[in-house]
mmCIF file of C-alpha atoms and ligand atoms in Angstrom:
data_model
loop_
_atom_site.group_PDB
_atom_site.id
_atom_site.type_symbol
_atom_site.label_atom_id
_atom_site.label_comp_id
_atom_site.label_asym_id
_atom_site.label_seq_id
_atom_site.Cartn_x
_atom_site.Cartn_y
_atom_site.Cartn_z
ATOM 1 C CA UNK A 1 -36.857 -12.146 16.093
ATOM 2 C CA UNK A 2 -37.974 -13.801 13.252
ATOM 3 C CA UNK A 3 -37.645 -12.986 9.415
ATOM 4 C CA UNK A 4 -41.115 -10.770 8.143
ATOM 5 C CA UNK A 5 -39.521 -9.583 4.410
ATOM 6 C CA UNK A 6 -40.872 -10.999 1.421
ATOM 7 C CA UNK A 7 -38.002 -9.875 -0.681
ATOM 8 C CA UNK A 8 -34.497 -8.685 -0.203
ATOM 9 C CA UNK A 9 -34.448 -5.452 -2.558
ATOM 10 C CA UNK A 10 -31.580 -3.386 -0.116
ATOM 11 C CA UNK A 11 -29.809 -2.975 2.900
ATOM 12 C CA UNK A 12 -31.116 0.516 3.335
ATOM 13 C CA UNK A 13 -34.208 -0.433 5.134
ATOM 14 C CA UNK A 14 -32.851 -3.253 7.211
ATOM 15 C CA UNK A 15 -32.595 -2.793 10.786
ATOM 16 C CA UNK A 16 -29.580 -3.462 13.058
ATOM 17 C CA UNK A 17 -31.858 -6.544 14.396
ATOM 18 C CA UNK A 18 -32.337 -7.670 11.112
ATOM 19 C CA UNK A 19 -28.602 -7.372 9.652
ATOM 20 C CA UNK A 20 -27.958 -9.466 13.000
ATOM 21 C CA UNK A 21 -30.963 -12.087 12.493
ATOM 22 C CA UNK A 22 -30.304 -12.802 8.913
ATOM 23 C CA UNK A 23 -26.069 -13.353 9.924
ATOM 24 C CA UNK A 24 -26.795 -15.542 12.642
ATOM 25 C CA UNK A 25 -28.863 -16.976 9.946
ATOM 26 C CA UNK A 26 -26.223 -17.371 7.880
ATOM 27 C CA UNK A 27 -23.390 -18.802 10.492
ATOM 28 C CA UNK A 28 -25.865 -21.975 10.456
ATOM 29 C CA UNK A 29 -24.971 -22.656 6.615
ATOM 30 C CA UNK A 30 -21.643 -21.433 7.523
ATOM 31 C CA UNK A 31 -20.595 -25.163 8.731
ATOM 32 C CA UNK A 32 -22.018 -27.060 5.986
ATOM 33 C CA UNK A 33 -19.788 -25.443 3.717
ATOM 34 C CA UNK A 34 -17.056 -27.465 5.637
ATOM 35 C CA UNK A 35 -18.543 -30.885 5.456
ATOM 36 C CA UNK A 36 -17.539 -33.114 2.905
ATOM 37 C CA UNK A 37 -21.503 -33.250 1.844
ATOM 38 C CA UNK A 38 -22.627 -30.528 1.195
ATOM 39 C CA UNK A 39 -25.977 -31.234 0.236
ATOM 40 C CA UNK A 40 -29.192 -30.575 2.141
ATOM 41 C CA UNK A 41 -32.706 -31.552 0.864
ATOM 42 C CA UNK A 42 -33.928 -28.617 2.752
ATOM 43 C CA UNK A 43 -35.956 -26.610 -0.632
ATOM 44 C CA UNK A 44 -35.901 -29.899 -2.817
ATOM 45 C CA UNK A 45 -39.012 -29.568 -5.132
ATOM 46 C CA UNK A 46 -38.416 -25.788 -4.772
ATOM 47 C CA UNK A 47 -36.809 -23.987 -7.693
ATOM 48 C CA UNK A 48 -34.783 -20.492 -8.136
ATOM 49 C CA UNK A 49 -34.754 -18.677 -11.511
ATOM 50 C CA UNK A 50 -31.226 -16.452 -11.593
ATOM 51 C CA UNK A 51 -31.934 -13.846 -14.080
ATOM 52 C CA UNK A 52 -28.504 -11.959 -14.611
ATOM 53 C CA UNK A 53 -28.878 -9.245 -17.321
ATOM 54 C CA UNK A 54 -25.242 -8.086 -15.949
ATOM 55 C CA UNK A 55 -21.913 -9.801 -16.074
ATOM 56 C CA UNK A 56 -21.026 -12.026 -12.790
ATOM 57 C CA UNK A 57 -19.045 -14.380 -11.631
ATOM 58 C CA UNK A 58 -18.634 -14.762 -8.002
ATOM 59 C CA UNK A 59 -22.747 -13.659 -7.203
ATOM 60 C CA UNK A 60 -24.486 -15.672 -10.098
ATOM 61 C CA UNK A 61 -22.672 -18.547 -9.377
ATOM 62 C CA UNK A 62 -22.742 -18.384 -5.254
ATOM 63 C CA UNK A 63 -26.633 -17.880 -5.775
ATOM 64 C CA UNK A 64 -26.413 -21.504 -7.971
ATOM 65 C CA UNK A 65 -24.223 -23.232 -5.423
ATOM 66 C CA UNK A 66 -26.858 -21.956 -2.658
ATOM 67 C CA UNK A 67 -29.613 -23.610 -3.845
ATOM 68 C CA UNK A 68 -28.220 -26.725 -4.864
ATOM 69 C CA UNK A 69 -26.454 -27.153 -1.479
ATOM 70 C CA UNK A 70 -30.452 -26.639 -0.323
ATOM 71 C CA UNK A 71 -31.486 -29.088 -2.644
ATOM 72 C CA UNK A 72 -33.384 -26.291 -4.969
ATOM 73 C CA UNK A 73 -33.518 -26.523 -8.649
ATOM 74 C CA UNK A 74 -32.542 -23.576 -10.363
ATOM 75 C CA UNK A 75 -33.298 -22.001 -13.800
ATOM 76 C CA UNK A 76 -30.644 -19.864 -14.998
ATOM 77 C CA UNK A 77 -31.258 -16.453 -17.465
ATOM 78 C CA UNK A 78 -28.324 -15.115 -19.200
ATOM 79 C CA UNK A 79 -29.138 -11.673 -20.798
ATOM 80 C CA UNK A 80 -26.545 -12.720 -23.746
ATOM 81 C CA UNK A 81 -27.966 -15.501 -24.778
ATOM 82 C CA UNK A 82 -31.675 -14.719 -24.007
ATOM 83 C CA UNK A 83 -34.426 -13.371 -25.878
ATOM 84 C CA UNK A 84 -33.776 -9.863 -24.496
ATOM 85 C CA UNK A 85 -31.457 -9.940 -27.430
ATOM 86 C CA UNK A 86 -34.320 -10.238 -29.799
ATOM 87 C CA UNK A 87 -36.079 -6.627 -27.778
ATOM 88 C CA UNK A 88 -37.871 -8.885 -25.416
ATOM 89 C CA UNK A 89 -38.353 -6.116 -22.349
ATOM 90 C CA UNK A 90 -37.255 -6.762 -18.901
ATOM 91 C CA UNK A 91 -41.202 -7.224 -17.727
ATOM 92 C CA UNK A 92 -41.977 -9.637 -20.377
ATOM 93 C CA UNK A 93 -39.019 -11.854 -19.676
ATOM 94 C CA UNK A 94 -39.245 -11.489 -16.065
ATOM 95 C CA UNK A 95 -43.407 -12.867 -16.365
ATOM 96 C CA UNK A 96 -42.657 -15.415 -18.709
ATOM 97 C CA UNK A 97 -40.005 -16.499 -16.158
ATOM 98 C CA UNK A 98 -42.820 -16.543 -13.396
ATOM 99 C CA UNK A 99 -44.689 -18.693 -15.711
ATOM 100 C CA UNK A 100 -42.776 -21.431 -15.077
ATOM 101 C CA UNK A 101 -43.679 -21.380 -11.864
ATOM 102 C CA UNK A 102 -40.386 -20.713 -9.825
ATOM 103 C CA UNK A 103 -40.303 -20.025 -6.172
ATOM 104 C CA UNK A 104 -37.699 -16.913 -5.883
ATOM 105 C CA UNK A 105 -36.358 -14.616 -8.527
ATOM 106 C CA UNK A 106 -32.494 -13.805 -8.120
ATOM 107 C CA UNK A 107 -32.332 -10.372 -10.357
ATOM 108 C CA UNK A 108 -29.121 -8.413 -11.454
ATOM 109 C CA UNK A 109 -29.657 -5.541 -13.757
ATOM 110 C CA UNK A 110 -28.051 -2.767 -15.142
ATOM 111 C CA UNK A 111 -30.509 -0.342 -14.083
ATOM 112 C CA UNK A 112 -30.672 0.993 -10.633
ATOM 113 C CA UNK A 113 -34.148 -0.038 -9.257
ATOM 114 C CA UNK A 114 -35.055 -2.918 -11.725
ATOM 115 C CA UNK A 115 -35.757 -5.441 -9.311
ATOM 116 C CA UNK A 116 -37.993 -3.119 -6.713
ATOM 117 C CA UNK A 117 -39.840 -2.728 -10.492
ATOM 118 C CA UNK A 118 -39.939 -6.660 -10.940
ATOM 119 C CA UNK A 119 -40.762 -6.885 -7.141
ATOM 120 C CA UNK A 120 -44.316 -4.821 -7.440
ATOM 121 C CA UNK A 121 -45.296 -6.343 -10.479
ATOM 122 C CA UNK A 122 -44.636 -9.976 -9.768
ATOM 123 C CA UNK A 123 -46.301 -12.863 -6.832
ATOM 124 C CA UNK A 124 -43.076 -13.978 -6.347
ATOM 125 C CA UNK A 125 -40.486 -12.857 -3.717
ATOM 126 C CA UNK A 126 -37.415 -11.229 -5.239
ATOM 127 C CA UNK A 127 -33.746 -10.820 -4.184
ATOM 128 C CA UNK A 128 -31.715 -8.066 -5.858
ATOM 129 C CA UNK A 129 -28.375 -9.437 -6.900
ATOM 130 C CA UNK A 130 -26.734 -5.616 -7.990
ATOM 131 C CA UNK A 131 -29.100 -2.977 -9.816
ATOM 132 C CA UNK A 132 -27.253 -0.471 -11.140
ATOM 133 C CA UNK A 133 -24.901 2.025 -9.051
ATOM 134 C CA UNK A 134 -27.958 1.458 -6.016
ATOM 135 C CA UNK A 135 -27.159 -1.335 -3.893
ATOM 136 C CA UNK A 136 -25.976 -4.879 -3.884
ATOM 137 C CA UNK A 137 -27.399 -6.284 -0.658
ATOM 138 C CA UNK A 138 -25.951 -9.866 -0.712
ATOM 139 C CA UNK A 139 -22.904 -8.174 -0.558
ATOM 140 C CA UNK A 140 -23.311 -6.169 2.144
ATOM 141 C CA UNK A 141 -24.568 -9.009 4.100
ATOM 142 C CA UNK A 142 -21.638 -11.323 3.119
ATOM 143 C CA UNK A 143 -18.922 -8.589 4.158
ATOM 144 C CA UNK A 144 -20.446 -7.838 7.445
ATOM 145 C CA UNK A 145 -20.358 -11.614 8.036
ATOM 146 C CA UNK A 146 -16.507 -11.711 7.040
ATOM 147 C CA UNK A 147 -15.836 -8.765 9.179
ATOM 148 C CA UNK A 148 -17.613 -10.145 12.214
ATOM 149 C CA UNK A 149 -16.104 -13.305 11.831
ATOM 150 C CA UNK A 150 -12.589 -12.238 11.584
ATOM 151 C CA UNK A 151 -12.639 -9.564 14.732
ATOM 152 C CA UNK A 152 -15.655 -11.105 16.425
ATOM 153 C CA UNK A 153 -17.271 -7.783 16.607
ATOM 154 C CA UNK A 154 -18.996 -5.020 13.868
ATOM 155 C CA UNK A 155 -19.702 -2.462 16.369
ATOM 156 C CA UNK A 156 -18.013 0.982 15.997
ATOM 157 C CA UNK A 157 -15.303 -0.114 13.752
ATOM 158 C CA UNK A 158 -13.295 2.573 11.640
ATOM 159 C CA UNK A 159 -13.788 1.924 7.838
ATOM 160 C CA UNK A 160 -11.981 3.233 4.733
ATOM 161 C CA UNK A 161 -13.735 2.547 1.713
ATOM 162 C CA UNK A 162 -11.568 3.590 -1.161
ATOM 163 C CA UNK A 163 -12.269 3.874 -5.013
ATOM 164 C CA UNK A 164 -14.916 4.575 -7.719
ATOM 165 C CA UNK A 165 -17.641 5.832 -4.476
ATOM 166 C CA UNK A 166 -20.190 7.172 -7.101
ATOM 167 C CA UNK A 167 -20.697 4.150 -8.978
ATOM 168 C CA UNK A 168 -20.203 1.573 -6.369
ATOM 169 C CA UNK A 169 -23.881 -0.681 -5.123
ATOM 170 C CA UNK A 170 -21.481 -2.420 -3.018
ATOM 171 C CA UNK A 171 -20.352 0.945 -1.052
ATOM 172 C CA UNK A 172 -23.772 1.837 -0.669
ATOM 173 C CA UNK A 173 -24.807 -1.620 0.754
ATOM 174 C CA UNK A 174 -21.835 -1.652 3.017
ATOM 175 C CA UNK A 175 -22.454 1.941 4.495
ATOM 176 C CA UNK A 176 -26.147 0.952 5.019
ATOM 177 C CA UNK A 177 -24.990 -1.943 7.101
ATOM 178 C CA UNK A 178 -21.771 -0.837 8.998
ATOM 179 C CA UNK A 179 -23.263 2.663 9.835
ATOM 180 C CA UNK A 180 -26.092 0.749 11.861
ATOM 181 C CA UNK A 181 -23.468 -0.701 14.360
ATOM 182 C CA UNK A 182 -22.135 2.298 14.659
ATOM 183 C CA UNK A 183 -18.786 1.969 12.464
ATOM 184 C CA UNK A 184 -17.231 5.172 11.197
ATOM 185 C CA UNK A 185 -17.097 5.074 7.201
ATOM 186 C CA UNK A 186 -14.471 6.768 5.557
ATOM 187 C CA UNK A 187 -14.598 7.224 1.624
ATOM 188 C CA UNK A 188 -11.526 7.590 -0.731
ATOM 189 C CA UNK A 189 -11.421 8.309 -4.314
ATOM 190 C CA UNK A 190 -10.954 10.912 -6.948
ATOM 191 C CA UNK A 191 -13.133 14.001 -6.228
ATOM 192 C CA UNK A 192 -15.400 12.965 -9.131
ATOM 193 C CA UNK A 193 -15.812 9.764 -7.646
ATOM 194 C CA UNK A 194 -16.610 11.209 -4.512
ATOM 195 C CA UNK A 195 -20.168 12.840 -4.417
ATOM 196 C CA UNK A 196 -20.450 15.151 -1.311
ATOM 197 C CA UNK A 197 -24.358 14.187 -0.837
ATOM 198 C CA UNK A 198 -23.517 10.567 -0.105
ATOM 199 C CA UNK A 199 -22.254 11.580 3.487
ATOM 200 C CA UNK A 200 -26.094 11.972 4.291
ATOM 201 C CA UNK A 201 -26.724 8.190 3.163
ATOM 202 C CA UNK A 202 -26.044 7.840 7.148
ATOM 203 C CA UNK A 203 -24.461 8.509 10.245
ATOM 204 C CA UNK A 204 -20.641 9.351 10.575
ATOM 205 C CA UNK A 205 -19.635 8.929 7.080
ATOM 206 C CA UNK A 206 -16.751 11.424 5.642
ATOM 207 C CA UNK A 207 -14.947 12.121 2.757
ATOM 208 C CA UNK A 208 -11.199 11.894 2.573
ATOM 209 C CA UNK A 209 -9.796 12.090 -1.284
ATOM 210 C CA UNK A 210 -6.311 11.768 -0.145
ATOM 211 C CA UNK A 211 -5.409 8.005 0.340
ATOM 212 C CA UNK A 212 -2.886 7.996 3.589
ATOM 213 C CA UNK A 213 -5.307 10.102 5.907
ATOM 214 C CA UNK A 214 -7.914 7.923 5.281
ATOM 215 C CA UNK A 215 -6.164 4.802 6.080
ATOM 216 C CA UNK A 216 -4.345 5.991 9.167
ATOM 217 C CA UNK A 217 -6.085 3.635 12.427
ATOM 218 C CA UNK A 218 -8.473 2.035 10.063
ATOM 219 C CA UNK A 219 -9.714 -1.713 11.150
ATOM 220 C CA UNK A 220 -11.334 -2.596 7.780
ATOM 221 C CA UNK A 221 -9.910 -1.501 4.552
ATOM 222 C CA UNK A 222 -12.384 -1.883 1.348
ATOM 223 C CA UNK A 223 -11.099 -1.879 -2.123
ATOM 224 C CA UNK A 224 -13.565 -1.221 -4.402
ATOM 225 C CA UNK A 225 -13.305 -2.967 -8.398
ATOM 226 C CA UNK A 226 -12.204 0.345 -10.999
ATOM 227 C CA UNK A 227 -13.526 0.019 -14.366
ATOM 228 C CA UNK A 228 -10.728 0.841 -16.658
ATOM 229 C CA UNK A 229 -13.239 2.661 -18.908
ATOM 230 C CA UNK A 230 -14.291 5.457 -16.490
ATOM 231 C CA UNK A 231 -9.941 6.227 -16.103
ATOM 232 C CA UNK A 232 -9.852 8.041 -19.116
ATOM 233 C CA UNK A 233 -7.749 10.998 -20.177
ATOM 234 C CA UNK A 234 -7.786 13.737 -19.505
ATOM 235 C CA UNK A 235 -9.639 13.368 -16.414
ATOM 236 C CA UNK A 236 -7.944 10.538 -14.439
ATOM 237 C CA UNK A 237 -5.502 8.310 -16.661
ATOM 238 C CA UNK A 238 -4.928 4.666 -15.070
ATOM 239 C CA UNK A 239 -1.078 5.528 -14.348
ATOM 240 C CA UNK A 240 -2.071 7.982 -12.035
ATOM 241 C CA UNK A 241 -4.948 6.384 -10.527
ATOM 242 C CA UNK A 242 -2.426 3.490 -9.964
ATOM 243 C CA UNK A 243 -0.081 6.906 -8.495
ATOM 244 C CA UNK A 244 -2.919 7.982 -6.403
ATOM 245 C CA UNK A 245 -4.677 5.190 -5.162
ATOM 246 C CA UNK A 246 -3.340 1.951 -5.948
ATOM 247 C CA UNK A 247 -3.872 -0.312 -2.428
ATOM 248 C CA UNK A 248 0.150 -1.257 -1.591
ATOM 249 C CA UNK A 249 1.736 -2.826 1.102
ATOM 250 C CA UNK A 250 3.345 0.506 2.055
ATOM 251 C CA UNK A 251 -0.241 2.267 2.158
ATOM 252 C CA UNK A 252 -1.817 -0.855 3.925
ATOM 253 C CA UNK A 253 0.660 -0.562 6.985
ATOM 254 C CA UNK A 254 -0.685 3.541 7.915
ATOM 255 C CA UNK A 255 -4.309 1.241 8.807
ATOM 256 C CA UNK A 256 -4.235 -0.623 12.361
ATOM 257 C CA UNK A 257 -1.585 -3.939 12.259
ATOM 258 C CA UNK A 258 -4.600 -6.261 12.321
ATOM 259 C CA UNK A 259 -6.827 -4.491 9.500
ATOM 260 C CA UNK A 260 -8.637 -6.380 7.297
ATOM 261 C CA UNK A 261 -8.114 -5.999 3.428
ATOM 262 C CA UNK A 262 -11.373 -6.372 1.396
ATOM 263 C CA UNK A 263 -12.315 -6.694 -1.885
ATOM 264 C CA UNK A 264 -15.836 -7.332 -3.714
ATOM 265 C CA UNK A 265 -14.266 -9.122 -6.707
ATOM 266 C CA UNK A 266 -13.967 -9.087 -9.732
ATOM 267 C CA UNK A 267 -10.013 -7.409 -8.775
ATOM 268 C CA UNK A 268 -7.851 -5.808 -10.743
ATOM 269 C CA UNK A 269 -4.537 -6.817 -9.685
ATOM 270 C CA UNK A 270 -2.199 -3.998 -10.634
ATOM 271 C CA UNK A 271 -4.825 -1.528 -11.265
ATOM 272 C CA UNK A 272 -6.746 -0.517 -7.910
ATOM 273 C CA UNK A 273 -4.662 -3.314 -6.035
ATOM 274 C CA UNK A 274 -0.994 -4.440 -5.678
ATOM 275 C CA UNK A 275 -0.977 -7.976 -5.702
ATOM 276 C CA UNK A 276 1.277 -8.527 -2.446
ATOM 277 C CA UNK A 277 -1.838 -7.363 -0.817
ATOM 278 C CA UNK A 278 -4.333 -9.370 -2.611
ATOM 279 C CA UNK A 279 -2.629 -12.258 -1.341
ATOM 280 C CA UNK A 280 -1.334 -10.922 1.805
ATOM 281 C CA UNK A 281 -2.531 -12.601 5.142
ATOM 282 C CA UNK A 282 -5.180 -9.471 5.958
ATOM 283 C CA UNK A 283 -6.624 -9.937 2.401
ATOM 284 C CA UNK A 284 -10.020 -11.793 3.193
ATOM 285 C CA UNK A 285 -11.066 -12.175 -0.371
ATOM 286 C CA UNK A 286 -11.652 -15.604 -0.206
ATOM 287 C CA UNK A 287 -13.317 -15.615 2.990
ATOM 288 C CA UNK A 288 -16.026 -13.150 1.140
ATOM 289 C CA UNK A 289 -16.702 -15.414 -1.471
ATOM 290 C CA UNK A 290 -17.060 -18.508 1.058
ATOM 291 C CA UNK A 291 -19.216 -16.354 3.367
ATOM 292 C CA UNK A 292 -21.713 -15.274 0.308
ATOM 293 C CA UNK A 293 -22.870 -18.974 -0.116
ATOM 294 C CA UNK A 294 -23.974 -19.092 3.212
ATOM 295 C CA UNK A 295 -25.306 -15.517 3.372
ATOM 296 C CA UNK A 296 -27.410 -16.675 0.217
ATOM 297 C CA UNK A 297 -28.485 -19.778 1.434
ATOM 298 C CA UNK A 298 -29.694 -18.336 4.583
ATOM 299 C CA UNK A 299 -31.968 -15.835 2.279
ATOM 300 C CA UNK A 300 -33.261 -18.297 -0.275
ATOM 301 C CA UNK A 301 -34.252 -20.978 2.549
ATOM 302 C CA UNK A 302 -35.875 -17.444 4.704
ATOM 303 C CA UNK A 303 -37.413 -16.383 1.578
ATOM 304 C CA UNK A 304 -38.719 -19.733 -0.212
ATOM 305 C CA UNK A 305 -39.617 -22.025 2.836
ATOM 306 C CA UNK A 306 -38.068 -20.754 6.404
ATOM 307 C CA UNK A 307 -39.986 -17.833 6.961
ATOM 308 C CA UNK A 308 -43.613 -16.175 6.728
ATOM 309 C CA UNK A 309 -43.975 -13.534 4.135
ATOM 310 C CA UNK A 310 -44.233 -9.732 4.699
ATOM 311 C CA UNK A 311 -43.182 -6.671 4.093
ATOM 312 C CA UNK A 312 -39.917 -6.192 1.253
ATOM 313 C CA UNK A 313 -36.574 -5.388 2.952
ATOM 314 C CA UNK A 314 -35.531 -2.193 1.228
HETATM 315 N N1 CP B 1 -18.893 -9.102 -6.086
HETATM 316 C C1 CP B 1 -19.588 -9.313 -7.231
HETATM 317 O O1 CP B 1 -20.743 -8.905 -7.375
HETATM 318 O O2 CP B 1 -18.906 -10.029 -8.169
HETATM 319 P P1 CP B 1 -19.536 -10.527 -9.546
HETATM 320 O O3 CP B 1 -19.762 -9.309 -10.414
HETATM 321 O O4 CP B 1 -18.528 -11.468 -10.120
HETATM 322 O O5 CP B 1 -20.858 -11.189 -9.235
#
């Protein structure tokens, strides 16, 4: 198979052929990541513009370490410190960006949708780094490469996703991917965290709100980042969030001996997760953040020089 997408907007509209392409894709950058050089001259004279109008540390900077590991340039927009500031609008900056002539546009925005926006309006392909509460494909990508890895199989795994389910682009990503090798997705939260309509996102996903049911015989445990401003009172205070939900060792041994712990970043040690299982040896934190600099260099070399264009992904 080869790779048809112009951009990479979602997971939604990737197929299970695709999801596999684009990871065997990524196990070939996997390696170089272990060689003392790291560098490949693979896009040099091709450049990246990383246009973050979010917060990020682990995506904005894997994008950066991607393509120079591919030998790409890069041209890095920080909403902070940009002319958005001045009421510069996100088309504007986004053209005066393609002005310069870039190859690929790395986009995160606050608003769900903003780069399928940027993607129809600009000749550029366009890679959605987190829009909003819709998706976060990168990091769908990079977990179903950790998962893989570490039990050398995705198919029909049982999956407990557990936190802030309404608000979460990485949840949706994930279930887009997992549910198309059949894994059964459990999600865990507060009831106002839990929407009922996001069972119909795809196949076999359920809602559990209490904690220990849906960990019991899980293989893959997700941990999803809580916002301390949504745990307000009266509605949900932190302290019994913590009560509630709080990822410990104790609740970690009702999933399967083996499970894996995951966590998008950034965590909250203390809040959503106790720190002995941060660091325990089932946390694959780390392993994430390796795996997205090879999931990311597989999509900028695909979408800047290693594939024809197409159709967008999503
Ligand atoms: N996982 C993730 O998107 O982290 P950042 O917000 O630090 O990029």
């Amino acid at each position: 198979m080869s790779f048809t997408f112009r951009h990479l907007l979602g997971t939604e509209a990737l197929t299970r052929d695709e999801i596999t392409f684009l990871l065997n894709q990524s196990r070939a950058f996997q390696g170089i990541q272990k060689q003392p050089l790291k560098k490949l001259a693979t896009l040099r004279g091709k450049s990246a513009v990383l246009a973050f109008f979010e917060t990020s540390t682990r995506t904005r900077i894997s994008f950066g370490t991607a393509a120079a590991r591919l030998g790409a340039d890069t041209m890095n927009l920080q909403a902070e410190s940009s002319s958005t500031q001045k009421g510069e609008s996100l088309m504007d900056t986004v053209r005066t960006l393609e002005a310069m002539k870039p190859d690929v546009i790395v986009i995160r925005h606050a608003a769900s949708g903003a780069p399928h926006f940027v993607a129809e309006r600009l000749g550029i392909p366009v890679i959605n780094a987190g829009d909003g509460v819709h998706e976060h494909p990168t990091q769908g990508l990079l977990d179903a490469l950790t998962i893989s890895d570490r039990l050398g199989r995705m198919d029909g795994l049982d999956v407990t996703i557990v936190g802030d389910i309404l608000h979460s682009r990485v949840a949706r990503s994930d279930i887009h991917v997992l549910s198309k090798f059949g894994c059964r997705i459990t999600l865990c939260g507060p009831a106002m965290w839990l929407p009922p309509e996001i069972v119909q996102i795809a196949p076999n996903v359920r809602l559990e709100p209490r904690l220990d049911p849906a960990l019991r015989g899980a293989q893959v445990v997700m941990v999803l980042r809580v916002q301390t401003e949504r745990l307000q009172e009266p509605a949900l205070p932190a302290d019994e969030y913590i009560r509630l939900y709080q990822m410990t060792p104790e609740r970690l041994a009702l999933a399967r001996p083996d499970a894996l712990l995951m966590h998008p970043g950034p965590m909250i040690r203390g809040l959503e997760i106790d720190p002995a299982v941060a660091d325990s040896p089932q946390s694959c934190v780390l392993e994430q953040v390796t795996n997205g600099v090879a999931v990311r260099m597989a999509l900028l070399y695909l979408l800047t020089g290693g594939a024809p264009s197409g159709a967008a992904a999503g």
